[in-house]
Each structure stands twice: as structure tokens, then as C-alpha cells.
Short mmCIF file of C-alpha atoms in Angstrom, two decimals:
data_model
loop_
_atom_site.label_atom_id
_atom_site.label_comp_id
_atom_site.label_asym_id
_atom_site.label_seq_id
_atom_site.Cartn_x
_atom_site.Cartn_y
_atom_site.Cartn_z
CA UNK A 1447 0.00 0.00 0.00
CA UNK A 1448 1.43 3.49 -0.95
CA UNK A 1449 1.78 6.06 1.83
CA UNK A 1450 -1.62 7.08 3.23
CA UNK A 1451 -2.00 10.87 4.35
CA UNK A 1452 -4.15 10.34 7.20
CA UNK A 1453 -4.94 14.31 8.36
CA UNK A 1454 -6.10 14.58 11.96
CA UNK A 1455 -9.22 16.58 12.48
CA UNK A 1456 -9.90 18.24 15.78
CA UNK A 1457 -13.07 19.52 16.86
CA UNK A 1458 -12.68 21.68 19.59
CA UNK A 1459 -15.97 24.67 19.59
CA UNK A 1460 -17.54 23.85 22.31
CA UNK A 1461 -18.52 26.76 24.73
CA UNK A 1462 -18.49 24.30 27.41
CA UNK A 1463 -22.13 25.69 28.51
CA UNK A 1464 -22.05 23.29 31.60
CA UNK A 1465 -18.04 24.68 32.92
CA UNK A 1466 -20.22 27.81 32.85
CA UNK A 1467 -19.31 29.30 29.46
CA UNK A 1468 -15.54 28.70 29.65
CA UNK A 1469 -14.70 27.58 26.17
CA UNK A 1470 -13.34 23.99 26.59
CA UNK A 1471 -10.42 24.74 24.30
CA UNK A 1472 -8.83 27.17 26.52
CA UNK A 1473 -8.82 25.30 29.69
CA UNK A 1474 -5.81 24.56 31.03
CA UNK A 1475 -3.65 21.32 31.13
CA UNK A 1476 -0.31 20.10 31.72
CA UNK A 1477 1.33 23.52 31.28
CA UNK A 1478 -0.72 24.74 28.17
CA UNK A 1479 -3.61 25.09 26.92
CA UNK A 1480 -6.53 21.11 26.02
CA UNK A 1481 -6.27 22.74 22.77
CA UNK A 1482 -2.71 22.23 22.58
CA UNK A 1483 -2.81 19.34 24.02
CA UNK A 1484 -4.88 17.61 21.54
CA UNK A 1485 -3.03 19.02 18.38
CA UNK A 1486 0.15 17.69 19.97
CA UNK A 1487 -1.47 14.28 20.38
CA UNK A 1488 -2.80 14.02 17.18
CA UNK A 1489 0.71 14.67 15.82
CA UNK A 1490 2.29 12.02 18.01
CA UNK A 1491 -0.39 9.52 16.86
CA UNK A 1492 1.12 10.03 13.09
CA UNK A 1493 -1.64 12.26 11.90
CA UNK A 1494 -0.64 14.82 9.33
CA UNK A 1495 -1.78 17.84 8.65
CA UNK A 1496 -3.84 18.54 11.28
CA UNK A 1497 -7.15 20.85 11.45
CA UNK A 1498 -8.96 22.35 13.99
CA UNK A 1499 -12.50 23.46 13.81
CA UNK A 1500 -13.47 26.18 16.62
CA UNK A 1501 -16.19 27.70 17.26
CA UNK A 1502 -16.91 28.88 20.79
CA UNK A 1503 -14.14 32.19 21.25
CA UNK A 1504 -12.74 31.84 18.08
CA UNK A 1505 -10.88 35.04 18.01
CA UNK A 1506 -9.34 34.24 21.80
CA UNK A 1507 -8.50 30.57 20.85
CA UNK A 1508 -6.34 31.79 18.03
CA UNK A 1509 -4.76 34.54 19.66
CA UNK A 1510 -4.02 32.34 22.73
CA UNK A 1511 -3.00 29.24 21.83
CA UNK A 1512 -0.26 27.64 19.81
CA UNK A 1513 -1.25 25.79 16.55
CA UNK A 1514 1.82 26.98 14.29
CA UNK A 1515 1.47 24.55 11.05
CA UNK A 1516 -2.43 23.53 11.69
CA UNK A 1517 -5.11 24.67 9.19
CA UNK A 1518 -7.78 26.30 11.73
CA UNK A 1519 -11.68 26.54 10.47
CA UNK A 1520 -14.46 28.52 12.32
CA UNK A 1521 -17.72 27.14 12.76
CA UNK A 1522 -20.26 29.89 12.49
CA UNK A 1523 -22.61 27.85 13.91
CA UNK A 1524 -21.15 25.63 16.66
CA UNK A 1525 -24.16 26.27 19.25
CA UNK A 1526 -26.01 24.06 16.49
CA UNK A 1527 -23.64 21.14 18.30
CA UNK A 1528 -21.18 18.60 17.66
CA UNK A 1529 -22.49 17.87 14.42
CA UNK A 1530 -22.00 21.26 12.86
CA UNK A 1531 -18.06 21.48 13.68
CA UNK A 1532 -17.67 17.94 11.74
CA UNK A 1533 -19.06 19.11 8.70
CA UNK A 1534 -17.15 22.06 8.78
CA UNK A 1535 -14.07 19.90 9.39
CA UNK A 1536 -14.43 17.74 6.85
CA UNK A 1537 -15.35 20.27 4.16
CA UNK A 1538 -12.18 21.93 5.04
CA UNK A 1539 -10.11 18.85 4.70
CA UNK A 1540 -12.09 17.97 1.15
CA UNK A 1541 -9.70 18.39 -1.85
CA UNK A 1542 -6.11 18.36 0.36
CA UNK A 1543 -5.49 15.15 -0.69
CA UNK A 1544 -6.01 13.46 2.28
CA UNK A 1545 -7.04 9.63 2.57
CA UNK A 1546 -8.46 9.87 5.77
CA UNK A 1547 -9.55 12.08 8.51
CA UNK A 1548 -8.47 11.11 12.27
CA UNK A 1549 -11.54 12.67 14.51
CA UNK A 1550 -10.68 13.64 18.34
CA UNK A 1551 -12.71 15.47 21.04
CA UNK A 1552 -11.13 18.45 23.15
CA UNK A 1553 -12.51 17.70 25.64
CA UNK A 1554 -11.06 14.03 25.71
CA UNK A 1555 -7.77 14.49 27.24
CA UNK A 1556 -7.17 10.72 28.67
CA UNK A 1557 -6.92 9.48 24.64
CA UNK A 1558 -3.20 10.03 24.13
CA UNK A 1559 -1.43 9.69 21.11
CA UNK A 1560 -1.23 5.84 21.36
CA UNK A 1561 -4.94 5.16 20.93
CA UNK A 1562 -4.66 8.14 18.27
CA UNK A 1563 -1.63 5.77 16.03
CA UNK A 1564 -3.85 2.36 16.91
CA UNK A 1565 -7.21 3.80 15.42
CA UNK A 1566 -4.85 5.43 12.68
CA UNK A 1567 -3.01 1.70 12.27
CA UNK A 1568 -6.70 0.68 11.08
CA UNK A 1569 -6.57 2.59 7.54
CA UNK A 1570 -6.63 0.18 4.66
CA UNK A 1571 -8.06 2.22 1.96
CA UNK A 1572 -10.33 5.40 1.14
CA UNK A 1573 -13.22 4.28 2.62
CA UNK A 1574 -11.78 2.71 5.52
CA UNK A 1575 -14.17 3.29 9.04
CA UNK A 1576 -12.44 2.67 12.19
CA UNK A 1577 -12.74 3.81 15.96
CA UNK A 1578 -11.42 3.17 19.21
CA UNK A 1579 -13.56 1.03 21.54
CA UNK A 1580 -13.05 0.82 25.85
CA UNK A 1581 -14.20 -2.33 26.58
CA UNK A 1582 -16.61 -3.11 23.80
CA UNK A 1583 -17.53 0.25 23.87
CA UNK A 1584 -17.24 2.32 20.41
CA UNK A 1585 -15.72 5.64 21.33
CA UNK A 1586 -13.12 8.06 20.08
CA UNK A 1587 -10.89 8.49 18.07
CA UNK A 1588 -12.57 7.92 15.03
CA UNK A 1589 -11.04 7.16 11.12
CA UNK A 1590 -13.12 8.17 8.14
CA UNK A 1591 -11.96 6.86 4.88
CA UNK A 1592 -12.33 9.90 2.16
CA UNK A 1593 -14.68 8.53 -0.08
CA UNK A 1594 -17.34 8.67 3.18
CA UNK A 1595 -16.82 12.09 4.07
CA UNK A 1596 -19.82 13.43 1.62
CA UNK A 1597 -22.52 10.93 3.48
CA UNK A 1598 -21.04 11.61 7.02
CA UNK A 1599 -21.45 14.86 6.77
CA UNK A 1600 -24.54 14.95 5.74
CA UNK A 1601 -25.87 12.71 8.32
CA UNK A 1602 -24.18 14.82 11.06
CA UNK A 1603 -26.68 16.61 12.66
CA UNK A 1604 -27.06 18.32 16.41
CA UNK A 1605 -24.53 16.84 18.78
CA UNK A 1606 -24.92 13.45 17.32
CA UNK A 1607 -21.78 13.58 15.03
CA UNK A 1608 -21.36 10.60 12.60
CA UNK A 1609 -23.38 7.98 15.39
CA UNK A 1610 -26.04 7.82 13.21
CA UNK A 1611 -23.86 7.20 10.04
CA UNK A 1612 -21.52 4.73 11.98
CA UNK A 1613 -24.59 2.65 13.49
CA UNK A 1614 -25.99 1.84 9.75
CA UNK A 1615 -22.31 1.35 8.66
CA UNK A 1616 -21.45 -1.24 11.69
CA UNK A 1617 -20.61 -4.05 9.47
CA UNK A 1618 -17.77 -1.64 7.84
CA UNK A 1619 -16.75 -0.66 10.94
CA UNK A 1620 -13.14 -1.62 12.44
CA UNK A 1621 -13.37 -1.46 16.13
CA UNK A 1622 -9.99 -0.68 17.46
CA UNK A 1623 -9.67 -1.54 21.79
CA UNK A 1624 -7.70 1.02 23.53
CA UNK A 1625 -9.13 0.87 26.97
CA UNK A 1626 -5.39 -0.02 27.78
CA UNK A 1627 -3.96 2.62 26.90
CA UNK A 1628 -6.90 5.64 27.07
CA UNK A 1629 -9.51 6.74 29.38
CA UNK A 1630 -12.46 8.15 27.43
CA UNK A 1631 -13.69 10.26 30.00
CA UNK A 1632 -15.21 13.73 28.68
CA UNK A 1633 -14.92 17.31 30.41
CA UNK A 1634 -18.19 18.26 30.74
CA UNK A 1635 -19.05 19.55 34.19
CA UNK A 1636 -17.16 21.65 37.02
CA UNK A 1637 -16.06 17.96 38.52
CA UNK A 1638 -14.75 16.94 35.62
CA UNK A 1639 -11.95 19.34 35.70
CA UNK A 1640 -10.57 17.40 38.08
CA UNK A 1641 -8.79 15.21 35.26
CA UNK A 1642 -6.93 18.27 34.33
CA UNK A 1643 -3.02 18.84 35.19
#
């Protein structure tokens, strides 16, 4: 197989609404900012290039934080949910060449770049689907093969993402276990920041 550009996409607009409006992209975490963070373990995974979608504080995301050689896309309409920032994602990565797109969460900092080059691992052609699983359990990261970016996105509604899409593709699916390596905990509430160095 010839070398497979496998770009990592990173959604990261929420406006963390439960943390009280504190954008979950700027919080902070081992000595930068979860933004950072998940760029950096993207790129440690093997993912190249790597976009970010924001949404929530655009302008102070991009002034604050460091993401020096990522393409960065604003979703206009991020308060529309989860689904929103993948489209925008994946109509930003649409004619770069890329085979693949890598999805991770922000807010997802216990998936290092291990579970990121597993999932990654999975690719076998352009319309490849793969995602981590924690015990059984599909979670994130997630691969999408090229060719099904056009039907993903237009499945991805709300905050439902590509579930919908990856339910009525589950034979196609490659489930990838990384509960040994990851935690797939989400920062959501006030006591979740307790997860945060």
C-alpha cells in the first residue's frame, strides 16, 4: 500500500455551557492550553496535517493558543452542536489530498497519542471506518476513509456527530480496543476538571 495521508481533524468549539461558558479549548492542562494538548497528540499519533474546527471564542482561541502549522476553520454555527463542527471539518479537509480524517474530542484528554496511532493503524483504503472502543464500547478516536466524508457529513446533525452514520455502517466498521492505553472520560461539568493537570 502506498503512503496514506491520514490528516487529523480536531473539533474543539464547544462553549463548554455546563463549565459555565468557559470555552473547553482554553482550559488549562499540563502547562498549556486542552487545545494544545490535543493538536500535539494528534501529531504524536502520526496524523498529518492537522485541522482544527473552533467555534466557541474563536478570536481568543487563536490569539491564545499555539497551533503553528495547523489549518484552523471557524464554525459559524457551533451552538447548532457537535455535528456542525464535523461538517465544517471535513469540508475543510475535502480536496487536500487526504485519505483519511483522524476525529478527536477536546474535551477528551485521557486518549493520548497511542490510541490516536492504533485507530490510525486501522486505515486500509479510502473508505476505511475505524474507531477506538473501551471495553466493547465504540468511542473516540474515530477514522473516516475519504470517499465517506460526503454521506457523514450529511448525516451529522445536532450533537450526534457521525453515530447515526456509523450505526448503519457497523458491518464496515473496524473497532480498534484502547481501553489499555486511554480513558475516554469527557470534560463536561465543574467535577470533571478534576482530570486536568
Amino acid at each position: 500500500m502506498t503512503y496514506a495521508r491520514i490528516a487529523g481533524l480536531l473539533l474543539a468549539a464547544g462553549g463548554g455551557r455546563r463549565l459555565g461558558g468557559r470555552p473547553k479549548a482554553l482550559l488549562g492542562h499540563r502547562g498549556g492550553l486542552l487545545v494544545e494538548h490535543a493538536v500535539r497528540t494528534l501529531r504524536e499519533g502520526g496524523c498529518g496535517p492537522v485541522h482544527v474546527v473552533l467555534g466557541a471564542s474563536a478570536d481568543e482561541v487563536a490569539a491564545r493558543a499555539e497551533l503553528d502549522g495547523c489549518t484552523v476553520s471557524v464554525n459559524p454555527e457551533w451552538t447548532e452542536g457537535m455535528g456542525s463542527s464535523l461538517r465544517t471539518g471535513l469540508d475543510a479537509l475535502a480536496g487536500t489530498g487526504a485519505d483519511a480524517a483522524l476525529v478527536l474530542l477536546v474535551d477528551q484528554p485521557g486518549i493520548g497519542a497511542e490510541a490516536v496511532a492504533r485507530v490510525r493503524a486501522a486505515y486500509r483504503d479510502r473508505t476505511s471506518l475505524a474507531a477506538a472502543s473501551y471495553a466493547g464500547e465504540r468511542g473516540h478516536p474515530v477514522l473516516f476513509g475519504a470517499d465517506r466524508w460526503a454521506d457523514i457529513a450529511a448525516g451529522a446533525v445536532g450533537d450526534q456527530g457521525a453515530r447515526a452514520y456509523l450505526r448503519a455502517h457497523r458491518e464496515a466498521l473496524t473497532l480498534v480496543e484502547c481501553g489499555d492505553v486511554a480513558q475516554a472520560y469527557d470534560i463536561d461539568t465543574p467535577a470533571d476538571l478534576s482530570h486536568l493537570e
